């Protein structure tokens, strides 16, 4: 059942995105990945942490949509899920000093919600990164680079995503950089 946050009218518009295995591969299609956003596309470790370090005053997470929903076909394929299999989907804005800097979309398959993973449904405004990076059983896979399609200059143009693995299970975190983050 969707949480009350899914009533939010101003949820992030996550643009359709083409994903590449590396920054260099994406750069062949859009050299903007080598510009000021490059640093953010390559941050290792917790992205939340890196954003917090850039804030003068305050970092916060705004939950826009959260609940059970059907992932896109591309997401289902990437996670090895059957098409139309529902998952817990969380969409948030990551804000620095009260400005939205990043939109994030996380797809959490049902298997990840079992056992201790139940907590993943109750994060609220606590950043997911704080959860994942404080638990050694979750390991991050390689970062992909995304080129967002059909966006205007207020919307994300560039993105990154990775799978986090716990044994045979995996969830997927996509982070879509808003120009306000890297054009400051
Ligand atoms: C995965 C991380 O978590 C961050 C927090 C998110 C959330 O709270 O939904 C989403 C994407 C991330 O950037 C991270 O910090 O690296």
XYZ file of C-alpha atoms and ligand atoms in Angstrom:
200
model
C 0.000 0.000 0.000
C 1.457 3.379 -0.863
C 2.366 5.542 2.101
C 0.748 8.911 2.627
C 3.778 10.476 0.983
C 2.684 9.115 -2.368
C -0.071 11.734 -2.349
C 2.609 14.372 -2.757
C 1.699 16.501 -5.807
C 5.170 17.737 -6.569
C 6.930 14.404 -6.803
C 10.165 14.312 -8.749
C 9.880 13.734 -12.458
C 12.451 11.055 -13.107
C 13.273 11.359 -16.804
C 13.720 8.362 -19.087
C 17.429 7.602 -19.054
C 19.926 5.610 -21.148
C 22.464 3.807 -19.013
C 26.125 3.151 -19.849
C 28.627 0.915 -18.115
C 31.149 3.673 -17.636
C 31.520 7.422 -17.661
C 33.795 7.111 -20.714
C 31.136 5.163 -22.644
C 28.466 7.762 -21.818
C 30.943 10.512 -22.756
C 31.006 9.269 -26.359
C 27.327 10.282 -26.575
C 27.389 13.381 -24.366
C 30.658 15.103 -23.445
C 28.856 16.956 -20.605
C 29.800 14.023 -18.359
C 33.366 15.383 -18.449
C 32.237 18.838 -17.274
C 31.513 20.070 -13.735
C 29.179 17.142 -13.001
C 31.995 14.632 -13.446
C 33.051 14.693 -9.809
C 29.510 13.823 -8.674
C 29.110 11.062 -11.235
C 32.167 9.360 -9.782
C 31.809 9.849 -6.027
C 32.515 6.543 -4.304
C 31.154 5.720 -0.861
C 27.980 7.334 0.405
C 26.537 9.966 -1.909
C 24.533 11.373 1.013
C 27.760 11.860 2.928
C 29.391 13.653 -0.005
C 26.378 15.965 -0.334
C 26.322 16.646 3.407
C 29.936 17.774 3.173
C 28.949 20.381 0.556
C 26.222 21.927 2.706
C 26.776 25.097 4.635
C 23.746 24.650 6.843
C 21.633 21.612 6.363
C 21.099 18.483 4.301
C 17.675 16.883 4.169
C 15.762 14.173 2.355
C 12.216 14.810 1.103
C 10.232 11.707 0.327
C 8.053 12.307 -2.748
C 6.692 8.849 -3.548
C 7.091 5.623 -1.680
C 5.159 2.399 -1.990
C 4.706 -0.860 -3.903
C 4.718 -0.324 -7.657
C 5.841 -2.011 -10.857
C 9.411 -1.141 -11.932
C 10.049 -0.194 -15.550
C 10.885 -3.114 -17.835
C 14.478 -1.959 -18.048
C 14.746 -1.848 -14.238
C 13.169 -5.303 -13.930
C 15.660 -6.711 -16.438
C 18.609 -5.092 -14.677
C 17.483 -6.548 -11.334
C 16.573 -9.957 -12.783
C 12.901 -9.588 -11.776
C 9.946 -11.031 -13.650
C 8.161 -8.347 -15.694
C 5.224 -6.829 -13.740
C 6.637 -8.109 -10.421
C 6.027 -5.358 -7.892
C 8.769 -3.861 -5.761
C 9.069 -1.180 -3.087
C 9.889 2.030 -4.938
C 11.156 5.128 -3.172
C 11.560 8.495 -4.890
C 13.131 11.369 -2.995
C 14.740 14.749 -3.357
C 18.137 15.155 -1.725
C 18.390 18.804 -0.707
C 21.352 20.902 0.331
C 20.769 24.199 2.141
C 17.048 23.937 1.251
C 17.680 23.516 -2.508
C 16.924 20.267 -4.338
C 20.275 18.968 -5.629
C 19.519 15.387 -6.618
C 16.465 13.249 -7.389
C 16.822 9.635 -6.388
C 14.804 6.565 -7.269
C 15.391 3.288 -5.482
C 13.854 -0.028 -6.517
C 13.795 -2.586 -3.711
C 12.663 -6.091 -4.724
C 10.395 -7.969 -2.284
C 13.161 -10.396 -1.299
C 15.235 -7.504 0.087
C 12.380 -6.508 2.399
C 12.474 -9.786 4.305
C 14.124 -10.161 7.700
C 16.126 -7.130 8.735
C 15.317 -5.572 5.372
C 11.855 -4.714 6.744
C 13.451 -1.493 7.949
C 13.866 -0.380 4.330
C 10.133 0.341 4.184
C 10.301 2.638 7.169
C 13.159 4.971 6.363
C 11.007 8.073 6.114
C 13.264 11.100 5.833
C 16.353 9.197 6.961
C 18.757 8.781 4.045
C 18.977 5.299 2.589
C 22.763 5.700 2.324
C 23.083 5.901 6.106
C 21.319 2.519 6.284
C 23.244 0.790 3.501
C 26.708 2.053 4.421
C 26.342 1.169 8.095
C 25.567 -2.475 7.307
C 28.513 -4.542 6.077
C 26.228 -7.159 4.483
C 25.318 -4.646 1.721
C 27.980 -4.293 -0.975
C 27.842 -1.832 -3.819
C 28.400 -2.948 -7.414
C 29.942 -0.765 -10.152
C 28.542 2.679 -10.947
C 26.749 3.178 -14.263
C 26.410 6.596 -15.920
C 23.050 7.742 -17.262
C 22.108 10.263 -19.941
C 18.621 11.602 -19.342
C 16.391 11.994 -22.376
C 14.173 14.907 -23.368
C 14.871 17.124 -20.397
C 14.983 20.896 -20.091
C 17.628 22.846 -18.200
C 15.740 22.695 -14.878
C 15.658 18.902 -14.977
C 18.384 16.312 -14.540
C 20.557 15.729 -17.610
C 23.004 13.289 -16.050
C 22.617 10.428 -13.618
C 24.396 7.556 -11.920
C 23.174 4.300 -10.547
C 24.361 1.143 -8.915
C 23.124 -2.090 -7.449
C 23.646 -2.860 -3.778
C 23.979 -6.596 -3.133
C 23.184 -8.634 -0.032
C 24.080 -12.243 -0.890
C 21.995 -13.123 -3.961
C 19.659 -10.184 -3.541
C 20.054 -6.725 -4.996
C 18.361 -3.345 -4.885
C 19.014 -0.490 -7.281
C 19.679 3.167 -6.483
C 19.550 5.810 -9.229
C 20.708 9.369 -8.541
C 19.761 12.115 -11.010
C 21.837 15.263 -10.697
C 20.033 18.580 -10.875
C 22.012 21.406 -12.497
C 21.728 23.362 -9.195
C 24.215 20.882 -7.712
C 27.099 21.323 -10.144
C 26.438 24.773 -11.622
C 26.856 26.579 -8.328
C 22.584 5.281 -1.644
C 22.701 6.379 -0.947
O 21.589 6.925 -0.426
C 21.111 8.176 -0.815
C 19.785 8.338 -0.165
C 18.625 8.057 -0.830
C 17.305 7.971 -0.117
O 17.223 8.323 1.056
O 16.323 7.507 -0.738
C 18.664 7.821 -2.168
C 19.818 7.888 -2.898
C 21.098 8.151 -2.295
O 21.932 9.080 -2.828
C 23.999 7.037 -0.682
O 24.077 7.876 0.210
O 24.992 6.675 -1.361
